[in-house]
Short mmCIF file of C-alpha atoms and ligand atoms in Angstrom, two decimals:
data_model
loop_
_atom_site.label_atom_id
_atom_site.label_comp_id
_atom_site.label_asym_id
_atom_site.label_seq_id
_atom_site.Cartn_x
_atom_site.Cartn_y
_atom_site.Cartn_z
CA MET A 1 -40.21 -56.24 -21.61
CA ALA A 2 -39.10 -52.62 -21.79
CA LYS A 3 -36.19 -51.03 -19.97
CA CYS A 4 -36.66 -47.52 -18.61
CA VAL A 5 -33.95 -45.28 -17.21
CA MET A 6 -35.35 -42.57 -14.97
CA VAL A 7 -33.02 -39.68 -14.07
CA LEU A 8 -34.19 -37.72 -11.03
CA TYR A 9 -32.64 -35.26 -8.61
CA PRO A 10 -31.01 -36.68 -5.46
CA ASP A 11 -32.95 -37.13 -2.20
CA PRO A 12 -32.76 -34.34 0.44
CA VAL A 13 -29.38 -34.28 2.23
CA ASP A 14 -31.07 -35.33 5.50
CA GLY A 15 -32.96 -38.19 3.90
CA TYR A 16 -36.34 -38.85 2.29
CA PRO A 17 -38.99 -37.01 4.36
CA SER A 18 -41.11 -38.94 6.83
CA LYS A 19 -43.45 -35.97 7.39
CA TYR A 20 -44.48 -32.85 5.51
CA ALA A 21 -45.19 -29.19 6.29
CA ARG A 22 -48.85 -29.64 5.27
CA ASP A 23 -51.24 -32.58 5.39
CA ASN A 24 -52.54 -32.26 1.84
CA ILE A 25 -52.55 -30.16 -1.30
CA PRO A 26 -55.58 -28.53 -2.95
CA VAL A 27 -57.36 -30.69 -5.51
CA ILE A 28 -57.11 -28.97 -8.89
CA GLN A 29 -59.31 -30.55 -11.54
CA ARG A 30 -58.85 -28.28 -14.55
CA TYR A 31 -56.20 -26.08 -16.07
CA PRO A 32 -57.05 -22.42 -16.81
CA ASP A 33 -58.00 -23.26 -20.43
CA GLY A 34 -60.63 -25.73 -19.16
CA SER A 35 -58.71 -28.89 -20.08
CA THR A 36 -58.50 -31.57 -17.40
CA VAL A 37 -55.37 -32.29 -15.37
CA PRO A 38 -53.79 -35.73 -16.05
CA THR A 39 -56.14 -38.66 -15.64
CA PRO A 40 -54.18 -41.94 -15.41
CA SER A 41 -56.16 -45.10 -14.61
CA ASN A 42 -54.67 -45.15 -11.09
CA ILE A 43 -51.90 -43.62 -8.98
CA ASP A 44 -49.58 -45.32 -6.48
CA PHE A 45 -48.46 -42.19 -4.62
CA THR A 46 -49.82 -39.67 -2.15
CA PRO A 47 -50.31 -36.23 -3.73
CA GLY A 48 -48.20 -33.76 -1.78
CA HIS A 49 -45.35 -36.20 -1.16
CA LEU A 50 -41.86 -35.76 -2.60
CA LEU A 51 -41.94 -37.63 -5.91
CA GLY A 52 -39.31 -35.94 -8.09
CA CYS A 53 -36.24 -37.32 -6.27
CA VAL A 54 -34.70 -40.77 -6.60
CA SER A 55 -36.61 -42.35 -3.68
CA GLY A 56 -39.86 -40.79 -4.90
CA ALA A 57 -39.37 -42.32 -8.39
CA LEU A 58 -42.40 -40.33 -9.58
CA GLY A 59 -44.54 -42.91 -7.78
CA LEU A 60 -44.00 -45.28 -10.70
CA ARG A 61 -42.00 -48.21 -9.30
CA LYS A 62 -45.11 -50.39 -8.86
CA LEU A 63 -46.36 -49.68 -12.39
CA PHE A 64 -43.10 -50.94 -13.88
CA GLU A 65 -42.78 -53.91 -11.49
CA ASP A 66 -46.38 -55.09 -12.02
CA ALA A 67 -45.93 -55.02 -15.79
CA GLY A 68 -42.58 -56.86 -15.60
CA HIS A 69 -40.61 -53.96 -17.06
CA GLN A 70 -37.12 -53.01 -15.87
CA LEU A 71 -36.75 -49.65 -14.14
CA VAL A 72 -33.41 -48.03 -13.28
CA VAL A 73 -33.63 -44.84 -11.20
CA THR A 74 -30.51 -42.73 -10.84
CA SER A 75 -29.29 -39.18 -10.25
CA ASP A 76 -25.83 -39.96 -11.67
CA LYS A 77 -26.23 -38.33 -15.07
CA ASP A 78 -23.12 -36.48 -16.25
CA GLY A 79 -19.99 -37.80 -17.93
CA SER A 80 -19.28 -40.93 -19.94
CA ASP A 81 -18.88 -43.04 -16.81
CA SER A 82 -22.22 -41.99 -15.29
CA GLU A 83 -24.84 -44.61 -14.46
CA PHE A 84 -27.18 -42.88 -16.93
CA GLU A 85 -24.74 -43.24 -19.82
CA ARG A 86 -23.98 -46.87 -18.90
CA GLU A 87 -27.66 -47.86 -18.59
CA LEU A 88 -28.72 -45.92 -21.68
CA VAL A 89 -27.14 -48.31 -24.19
CA ASP A 90 -30.05 -50.82 -24.08
CA ALA A 91 -32.82 -48.56 -22.74
CA HIS A 92 -36.17 -48.19 -24.54
CA ILE A 93 -37.46 -45.25 -22.47
CA VAL A 94 -35.70 -42.33 -20.76
CA ILE A 95 -37.60 -40.23 -18.23
CA SER A 96 -35.93 -37.04 -17.07
CA GLN A 97 -36.84 -33.69 -15.55
CA PRO A 98 -35.65 -30.21 -16.58
CA PHE A 99 -34.61 -29.52 -12.95
CA TRP A 100 -31.96 -32.24 -13.14
CA PRO A 101 -31.75 -32.79 -16.87
CA ALA A 102 -30.34 -35.95 -18.39
CA TYR A 103 -28.85 -34.27 -21.45
CA LEU A 104 -29.78 -36.51 -24.39
CA THR A 105 -27.18 -35.26 -26.86
CA LYS A 106 -26.87 -36.62 -30.39
CA GLU A 107 -23.81 -38.60 -29.26
CA ARG A 108 -25.78 -40.26 -26.46
CA ILE A 109 -28.74 -40.91 -28.76
CA ALA A 110 -26.38 -42.60 -31.25
CA LYS A 111 -25.29 -44.95 -28.44
CA ALA A 112 -28.90 -45.95 -27.61
CA PRO A 113 -30.25 -47.93 -30.57
CA ASN A 114 -33.32 -49.21 -28.65
CA LEU A 115 -34.43 -45.79 -27.42
CA ARG A 116 -38.00 -45.02 -28.56
CA LEU A 117 -39.44 -42.66 -25.96
CA ALA A 118 -37.88 -39.62 -24.24
CA LEU A 119 -40.35 -38.41 -21.63
CA THR A 120 -39.92 -35.09 -19.85
CA ALA A 121 -41.60 -35.21 -16.44
CA GLY A 122 -42.31 -31.48 -16.56
CA ILE A 123 -42.21 -28.95 -19.39
CA GLY A 124 -39.35 -28.04 -21.75
CA SER A 125 -37.58 -30.76 -23.74
CA ASP A 126 -34.56 -28.73 -24.87
CA HIS A 127 -32.26 -31.10 -22.93
CA VAL A 128 -33.07 -33.58 -25.72
CA ASP A 129 -31.39 -32.98 -29.09
CA LEU A 130 -34.70 -32.76 -30.99
CA GLU A 131 -33.02 -33.05 -34.43
CA ALA A 132 -31.31 -36.30 -33.38
CA ALA A 133 -34.60 -37.55 -31.90
CA LYS A 134 -36.35 -36.87 -35.22
CA LYS A 135 -33.62 -38.67 -37.13
CA HIS A 136 -33.69 -41.76 -34.89
CA GLY A 137 -37.50 -42.04 -34.74
CA ILE A 138 -37.64 -41.24 -31.02
CA THR A 139 -40.93 -39.89 -29.68
CA VAL A 140 -40.39 -36.90 -27.35
CA VAL A 141 -43.17 -35.97 -24.94
CA GLU A 142 -43.68 -33.72 -21.95
CA VAL A 143 -46.46 -33.14 -19.42
CA THR A 144 -47.81 -29.91 -20.89
CA TYR A 145 -49.46 -27.50 -18.41
CA SER A 146 -48.48 -29.63 -15.39
CA ASN A 147 -46.33 -26.93 -13.78
CA SER A 148 -47.17 -23.80 -15.78
CA ILE A 149 -49.00 -22.11 -12.90
CA SER A 150 -46.24 -23.13 -10.47
CA VAL A 151 -43.71 -21.31 -12.67
CA ALA A 152 -45.97 -18.28 -13.17
CA GLU A 153 -46.29 -17.89 -9.38
CA HIS A 154 -42.51 -18.09 -9.02
CA ALA A 155 -41.94 -15.48 -11.75
CA VAL A 156 -44.35 -13.03 -10.11
CA MET A 157 -42.69 -13.67 -6.75
CA GLN A 158 -39.26 -12.97 -8.22
CA ILE A 159 -40.39 -9.78 -9.95
CA LEU A 160 -41.62 -8.46 -6.59
CA ASN A 161 -38.48 -9.79 -4.89
CA LEU A 162 -36.23 -7.75 -7.16
CA VAL A 163 -38.21 -4.53 -7.38
CA ARG A 164 -38.79 -4.38 -3.61
CA ASN A 165 -35.21 -5.49 -2.77
CA PHE A 166 -36.49 -8.39 -0.64
CA VAL A 167 -33.41 -10.63 -0.43
CA PRO A 168 -30.98 -8.04 1.03
CA SER A 169 -33.68 -6.81 3.46
CA HIS A 170 -34.30 -10.38 4.65
CA ARG A 171 -30.56 -10.82 5.09
CA TRP A 172 -30.37 -7.71 7.34
CA SER A 173 -33.10 -9.14 9.59
CA THR A 174 -31.55 -12.61 9.91
CA GLU A 175 -28.13 -11.11 10.57
CA GLY A 176 -29.40 -9.08 13.55
CA GLY A 177 -29.60 -5.67 11.86
CA TRP A 178 -32.35 -3.05 11.55
CA ASN A 179 -30.82 -1.16 8.64
CA ILE A 180 -33.85 0.51 7.10
CA ALA A 181 -31.89 2.84 4.82
CA ASP A 182 -29.69 0.00 3.56
CA CYS A 183 -32.82 -2.03 2.76
CA VAL A 184 -34.74 0.72 0.96
CA GLU A 185 -32.02 2.50 -1.02
CA ARG A 186 -32.83 0.08 -3.88
CA ALA A 187 -36.53 -0.58 -3.13
CA TYR A 188 -39.41 0.57 -5.39
CA ASP A 189 -43.12 -0.11 -5.89
CA LEU A 190 -44.10 -2.20 -8.89
CA GLU A 191 -47.25 -0.09 -9.35
CA GLY A 192 -47.07 2.06 -12.47
CA MET A 193 -44.09 0.25 -13.99
CA ASP A 194 -44.03 -1.19 -17.53
CA VAL A 195 -43.81 -4.98 -17.33
CA GLY A 196 -43.33 -7.20 -20.38
CA VAL A 197 -43.40 -10.94 -20.98
CA ILE A 198 -41.53 -12.69 -23.75
CA ALA A 199 -43.89 -15.44 -24.98
CA ALA A 200 -47.48 -15.42 -23.85
CA GLY A 201 -47.96 -19.19 -23.84
CA ARG A 202 -49.39 -21.07 -20.89
CA ILE A 203 -46.90 -19.59 -18.40
CA GLY A 204 -46.58 -16.11 -19.93
CA ARG A 205 -50.39 -15.66 -20.04
CA ALA A 206 -50.66 -16.78 -16.40
CA VAL A 207 -48.00 -14.21 -15.44
CA LEU A 208 -49.90 -11.45 -17.28
CA ARG A 209 -53.14 -12.44 -15.53
CA ARG A 210 -51.49 -12.42 -12.12
CA LEU A 211 -49.78 -9.07 -12.68
CA ALA A 212 -52.85 -7.23 -14.03
CA PRO A 213 -54.21 -6.37 -10.52
CA PHE A 214 -50.92 -4.67 -9.59
CA ASP A 215 -51.86 -1.67 -11.77
CA VAL A 216 -48.83 -2.01 -14.03
CA ASN A 217 -48.69 -1.37 -17.79
CA LEU A 218 -48.51 -4.80 -19.39
CA HIS A 219 -46.66 -5.65 -22.64
CA TYR A 220 -45.86 -8.90 -24.48
CA THR A 221 -44.33 -10.35 -27.59
CA ASP A 222 -44.96 -13.80 -29.05
CA THR A 223 -44.63 -15.46 -32.43
CA HIS A 224 -48.37 -16.18 -32.14
CA ARG A 225 -50.39 -13.07 -31.27
CA LEU A 226 -53.11 -13.51 -28.63
CA PRO A 227 -56.75 -13.07 -29.71
CA LEU A 228 -57.67 -9.36 -29.62
CA GLN A 229 -60.32 -9.93 -26.97
CA VAL A 230 -57.68 -11.47 -24.63
CA GLU A 231 -55.35 -8.49 -25.25
CA LYS A 232 -58.25 -6.19 -24.40
CA GLU A 233 -59.27 -8.12 -21.30
CA LEU A 234 -55.69 -8.03 -19.95
CA ASN A 235 -55.09 -4.50 -21.23
CA VAL A 236 -51.76 -5.65 -22.69
CA THR A 237 -49.76 -4.05 -25.52
CA PHE A 238 -48.40 -6.36 -28.25
CA HIS A 239 -44.87 -5.88 -29.62
CA ALA A 240 -43.82 -7.48 -32.91
CA GLY A 241 -40.40 -8.42 -31.53
CA VAL A 242 -38.17 -8.66 -28.48
CA GLU A 243 -36.24 -5.47 -29.41
CA SER A 244 -39.33 -3.30 -29.28
CA LEU A 245 -40.55 -4.94 -26.08
CA VAL A 246 -37.36 -4.56 -24.04
CA ARG A 247 -37.01 -0.86 -24.97
CA SER A 248 -40.52 -0.20 -23.66
CA VAL A 249 -40.45 -1.82 -20.23
CA ASP A 250 -38.86 -1.69 -16.77
CA VAL A 251 -39.29 -5.42 -16.04
CA VAL A 252 -38.97 -8.37 -18.44
CA SER A 253 -40.14 -11.89 -17.63
CA ILE A 254 -38.89 -14.54 -20.06
CA HIS A 255 -41.19 -17.48 -20.93
CA SER A 256 -40.09 -18.58 -24.42
CA PRO A 257 -38.94 -22.13 -25.22
CA LEU A 258 -35.22 -22.62 -25.93
CA TYR A 259 -34.37 -23.24 -29.60
CA GLU A 260 -32.32 -21.49 -32.33
CA ALA A 261 -34.52 -18.36 -32.31
CA THR A 262 -34.13 -17.73 -28.56
CA ARG A 263 -30.64 -19.10 -27.80
CA GLN A 264 -28.42 -16.30 -26.33
CA MET A 265 -31.19 -13.76 -27.04
CA PHE A 266 -30.19 -11.61 -24.04
CA ASN A 267 -26.66 -10.75 -25.18
CA GLU A 268 -24.63 -7.57 -24.57
CA ARG A 269 -26.24 -5.81 -27.55
CA LEU A 270 -29.87 -6.44 -26.52
CA LEU A 271 -29.13 -5.65 -22.86
CA GLY A 272 -27.61 -2.34 -23.99
CA THR A 273 -30.92 -1.29 -25.59
CA MET A 274 -32.91 -1.71 -22.35
CA ARG A 275 -33.84 1.14 -19.99
CA ARG A 276 -31.08 1.69 -17.43
CA GLY A 277 -32.01 -0.07 -14.21
CA SER A 278 -34.25 -2.73 -15.83
CA TYR A 279 -35.02 -6.00 -14.11
CA ILE A 280 -35.03 -9.43 -15.78
CA VAL A 281 -36.69 -12.56 -14.43
CA ASN A 282 -35.90 -15.72 -16.35
CA THR A 283 -37.76 -18.91 -15.53
CA ALA A 284 -37.54 -20.13 -19.16
CA ARG A 285 -34.02 -21.40 -19.86
CA GLY A 286 -30.55 -20.13 -18.88
CA GLU A 287 -29.25 -20.48 -22.43
CA GLU A 288 -31.64 -17.77 -23.63
CA THR A 289 -29.06 -15.38 -22.15
CA VAL A 290 -25.29 -14.88 -22.28
CA PRO A 291 -24.41 -15.37 -18.58
CA GLU A 292 -21.30 -13.15 -18.59
CA ALA A 293 -23.26 -10.35 -20.31
CA ILE A 294 -25.94 -10.51 -17.59
CA ALA A 295 -23.31 -10.37 -14.84
CA ALA A 296 -21.56 -7.40 -16.55
CA ALA A 297 -24.87 -5.52 -16.95
CA LEU A 298 -25.58 -5.97 -13.22
CA ARG A 299 -22.11 -4.72 -12.33
CA SER A 300 -22.45 -1.63 -14.56
CA GLY A 301 -25.97 -0.83 -13.31
CA GLN A 302 -27.56 -1.29 -16.75
CA LEU A 303 -29.60 -4.01 -15.02
CA ALA A 304 -30.91 -3.27 -11.50
CA GLY A 305 -31.62 -6.94 -10.82
CA TYR A 306 -31.74 -10.44 -12.29
CA ALA A 307 -33.66 -13.39 -10.90
CA GLY A 308 -34.80 -16.74 -12.11
CA ASP A 309 -34.25 -20.42 -11.55
CA VAL A 310 -32.80 -21.69 -14.82
CA TRP A 311 -29.06 -22.11 -15.47
CA TYR A 312 -26.78 -23.89 -17.90
CA PRO A 313 -25.49 -26.45 -17.31
CA GLN A 314 -27.57 -27.86 -14.49
CA PRO A 315 -26.28 -28.22 -11.90
CA PRO A 316 -23.96 -25.25 -12.61
CA PRO A 317 -20.32 -25.27 -11.47
CA VAL A 318 -19.50 -23.45 -8.20
CA GLU A 319 -17.66 -20.78 -10.18
CA HIS A 320 -20.71 -19.96 -12.38
CA PRO A 321 -20.83 -16.11 -12.61
CA TRP A 322 -24.49 -16.04 -11.52
CA ARG A 323 -23.67 -17.41 -8.08
CA THR A 324 -21.79 -14.23 -7.12
CA MET A 325 -23.08 -11.43 -9.39
CA PRO A 326 -24.58 -8.42 -7.57
CA ASN A 327 -28.32 -7.83 -7.14
CA ASN A 328 -29.40 -11.33 -8.09
CA ALA A 329 -32.24 -13.33 -6.54
CA MET A 330 -31.50 -16.65 -8.20
CA THR A 331 -32.70 -20.02 -6.94
CA PRO A 332 -31.79 -23.48 -8.18
CA HIS A 333 -34.25 -24.77 -10.80
CA VAL A 334 -37.24 -25.25 -8.49
CA SER A 335 -40.17 -23.18 -9.73
CA GLY A 336 -41.82 -26.06 -11.59
CA THR A 337 -41.22 -28.75 -9.01
CA THR A 338 -43.24 -27.74 -5.97
CA LEU A 339 -44.93 -30.67 -4.26
CA SER A 340 -48.15 -29.45 -5.93
CA ALA A 341 -46.56 -29.59 -9.39
CA GLN A 342 -44.96 -32.98 -8.75
CA ALA A 343 -48.36 -34.59 -8.12
CA ARG A 344 -49.54 -33.37 -11.56
CA TYR A 345 -46.49 -34.24 -13.57
CA ALA A 346 -46.12 -37.65 -11.89
CA ALA A 347 -49.76 -38.40 -12.82
CA GLY A 348 -49.15 -37.09 -16.34
CA THR A 349 -46.03 -39.22 -16.73
CA ARG A 350 -48.09 -42.24 -15.77
CA GLU A 351 -50.87 -41.27 -18.17
CA ILE A 352 -48.35 -41.08 -21.03
CA LEU A 353 -46.75 -44.42 -20.08
CA GLU A 354 -50.17 -46.13 -19.91
CA SER A 355 -50.90 -44.93 -23.47
CA TRP A 356 -47.42 -45.95 -24.64
CA PHE A 357 -47.59 -49.49 -23.20
CA ALA A 358 -51.13 -49.95 -24.58
CA ALA A 359 -49.96 -48.65 -28.01
CA LYS A 360 -52.65 -45.95 -27.83
CA PRO A 361 -52.11 -42.44 -29.26
CA ILE A 362 -50.54 -39.94 -26.85
CA LEU A 363 -52.47 -36.69 -26.37
CA GLN A 364 -51.44 -34.02 -28.93
CA GLU A 365 -50.77 -31.57 -26.08
CA TYR A 366 -48.03 -33.86 -24.73
CA LEU A 367 -46.26 -34.43 -28.06
CA ILE A 368 -43.04 -32.59 -28.96
CA VAL A 369 -41.57 -34.94 -31.61
CA GLU A 370 -43.32 -37.89 -33.26
CA GLY A 371 -42.76 -39.75 -36.51
CA GLY A 372 -39.56 -37.83 -37.33
CA GLN A 373 -41.04 -34.34 -36.97
CA LEU A 374 -42.19 -31.74 -34.49
CA ALA A 375 -45.76 -32.57 -33.44
CA GLY A 376 -48.52 -31.28 -31.14
CA THR A 377 -47.22 -28.71 -28.64
CA GLY A 378 -43.70 -29.10 -30.12
CA ALA A 379 -44.87 -27.85 -33.52
CA LEU A 380 -46.34 -24.73 -31.90
CA SER A 381 -43.52 -23.98 -29.48
CA TYR A 382 -40.22 -25.05 -31.02
CA GLN A 383 -40.36 -23.21 -34.34
CA LYS A 384 -40.85 -19.64 -35.46
P1 NAD B 1 -46.17 -22.97 -24.17
O1 NAD B 1 -45.88 -23.98 -25.22
O2 NAD B 1 -47.54 -22.89 -23.61
O3 NAD B 1 -45.80 -21.51 -24.67
C1 NAD B 1 -44.67 -21.20 -25.42
C2 NAD B 1 -44.95 -19.89 -26.13
O4 NAD B 1 -43.73 -19.42 -26.68
C3 NAD B 1 -45.94 -20.03 -27.28
O5 NAD B 1 -46.97 -19.07 -27.12
C4 NAD B 1 -45.08 -19.73 -28.51
O6 NAD B 1 -45.81 -19.11 -29.54
C5 NAD B 1 -44.04 -18.80 -27.91
N1 NAD B 1 -42.80 -18.66 -28.68
C6 NAD B 1 -42.12 -19.60 -29.37
N2 NAD B 1 -41.01 -19.07 -29.92
C7 NAD B 1 -40.99 -17.76 -29.58
C8 NAD B 1 -40.11 -16.69 -29.86
N3 NAD B 1 -39.02 -16.89 -30.60
N4 NAD B 1 -40.40 -15.46 -29.38
C9 NAD B 1 -41.52 -15.25 -28.65
N5 NAD B 1 -42.40 -16.25 -28.34
C10 NAD B 1 -42.14 -17.49 -28.80
O7 NAD B 1 -45.08 -23.25 -23.02
P2 NAD B 1 -45.13 -22.86 -21.48
O8 NAD B 1 -45.79 -23.95 -20.71
O9 NAD B 1 -45.63 -21.48 -21.35
O10 NAD B 1 -43.57 -22.96 -21.16
C11 NAD B 1 -42.66 -22.07 -21.76
C12 NAD B 1 -41.23 -22.46 -21.41
O11 NAD B 1 -41.02 -22.30 -20.00
C13 NAD B 1 -40.90 -23.93 -21.67
O12 NAD B 1 -40.49 -24.16 -23.00
C14 NAD B 1 -39.78 -24.18 -20.70
O13 NAD B 1 -38.52 -23.93 -21.30
C15 NAD B 1 -40.01 -23.19 -19.59
N6 NAD B 1 -40.44 -23.86 -18.34
C16 NAD B 1 -39.69 -23.67 -17.22
C17 NAD B 1 -40.06 -24.30 -16.04
C18 NAD B 1 -39.28 -24.09 -14.77
O14 NAD B 1 -39.40 -24.90 -13.85
N7 NAD B 1 -38.51 -23.03 -14.66
C19 NAD B 1 -41.19 -25.14 -16.01
C20 NAD B 1 -41.96 -25.24 -17.16
C21 NAD B 1 -41.57 -24.63 -18.33
#
């Protein structure tokens, strides 16, 4: 019998929903690269229902019960007295989501001698200390591609939000005003601007594809250059590094994984090299920036706007500088957990667990760490 601790975000404040805004979600069969979406043997949930919170339990309660495994589902994840830390000591599997990350630090890993599998129900496993996982023989996996398009849509939305000054204009309308000049004194068209993405992986490429019809000049940087025919098709200019990219654009969208090479990348120095009045959208990870430097650049006008959904830590304290900095269009970490995305990553989580319990190999695309080293997607994404 295995013990699994699943850490999920709390239910809605007014309770688990009994009805939804829509009756169903579109059926997506393939990802943009042609690979199939997750194909577990069965699912015990309704696609389009809320699965990522504690009561939703990723639709996996029955799977664990039927197989006689123990499942603990909690949102109490921080501090040494949290339910997560108490239950971790004899757990074999931890399932967590980047939106409400159960930080698996090296100290916590040292306290969990039975832990063999750390499964990210989503994408981005930086909340797991990957070095400690390698050392302790823990397999780290995530549901690659499950929410890439969800995040790309959010990034494009936030770029438009900032450039067109949407949030303050919306506020004027809900507060009873009709203050056209106040709304438009910071509003521009995106058309004709230089827009760059940092990392043209699954999300970054989807952002480029979605932005191409806006008649902008596209730029990107990545440690792995795209095939020339893709660059041509998207009409996108490659930059060998972040420094060259940020000097050449008006809008930056960040899509790189968080590791040593990207930690605190957007610091005071790099921000100072950008065009005055640049916009940054960050749906990658909050720690790829220095939060105080972002807030200072917004106050000085070096940045015209900052948006995104990723913070550190999560949830952030009420006094986090991003909650009150000017010209921000931040949301909590939600871009990758739409109801549409949840159906895919819940199915992918089940697919991985079915392989794990049957001692079958896990798809290379899902692997981050295996056998004491970076593997599969992890080997491509988490090293230079
Ligand atoms: P991916 O593995 O498809 O792409 C990552 C890309 O980053 C690769 O092309 C890789 O070559 C490139 N890269 C690695 N190091 C780099 C560096 N130092 N500079 C430039 N490029 C570099 O991953 P993806 O699905 O596109 O996801 C990217 C990241 O987005 C994830 O690691 C995660 O942190 C974040 N994410 C956020 C959400 C959300 O809800 N906000 C959801 C999913 C993923």
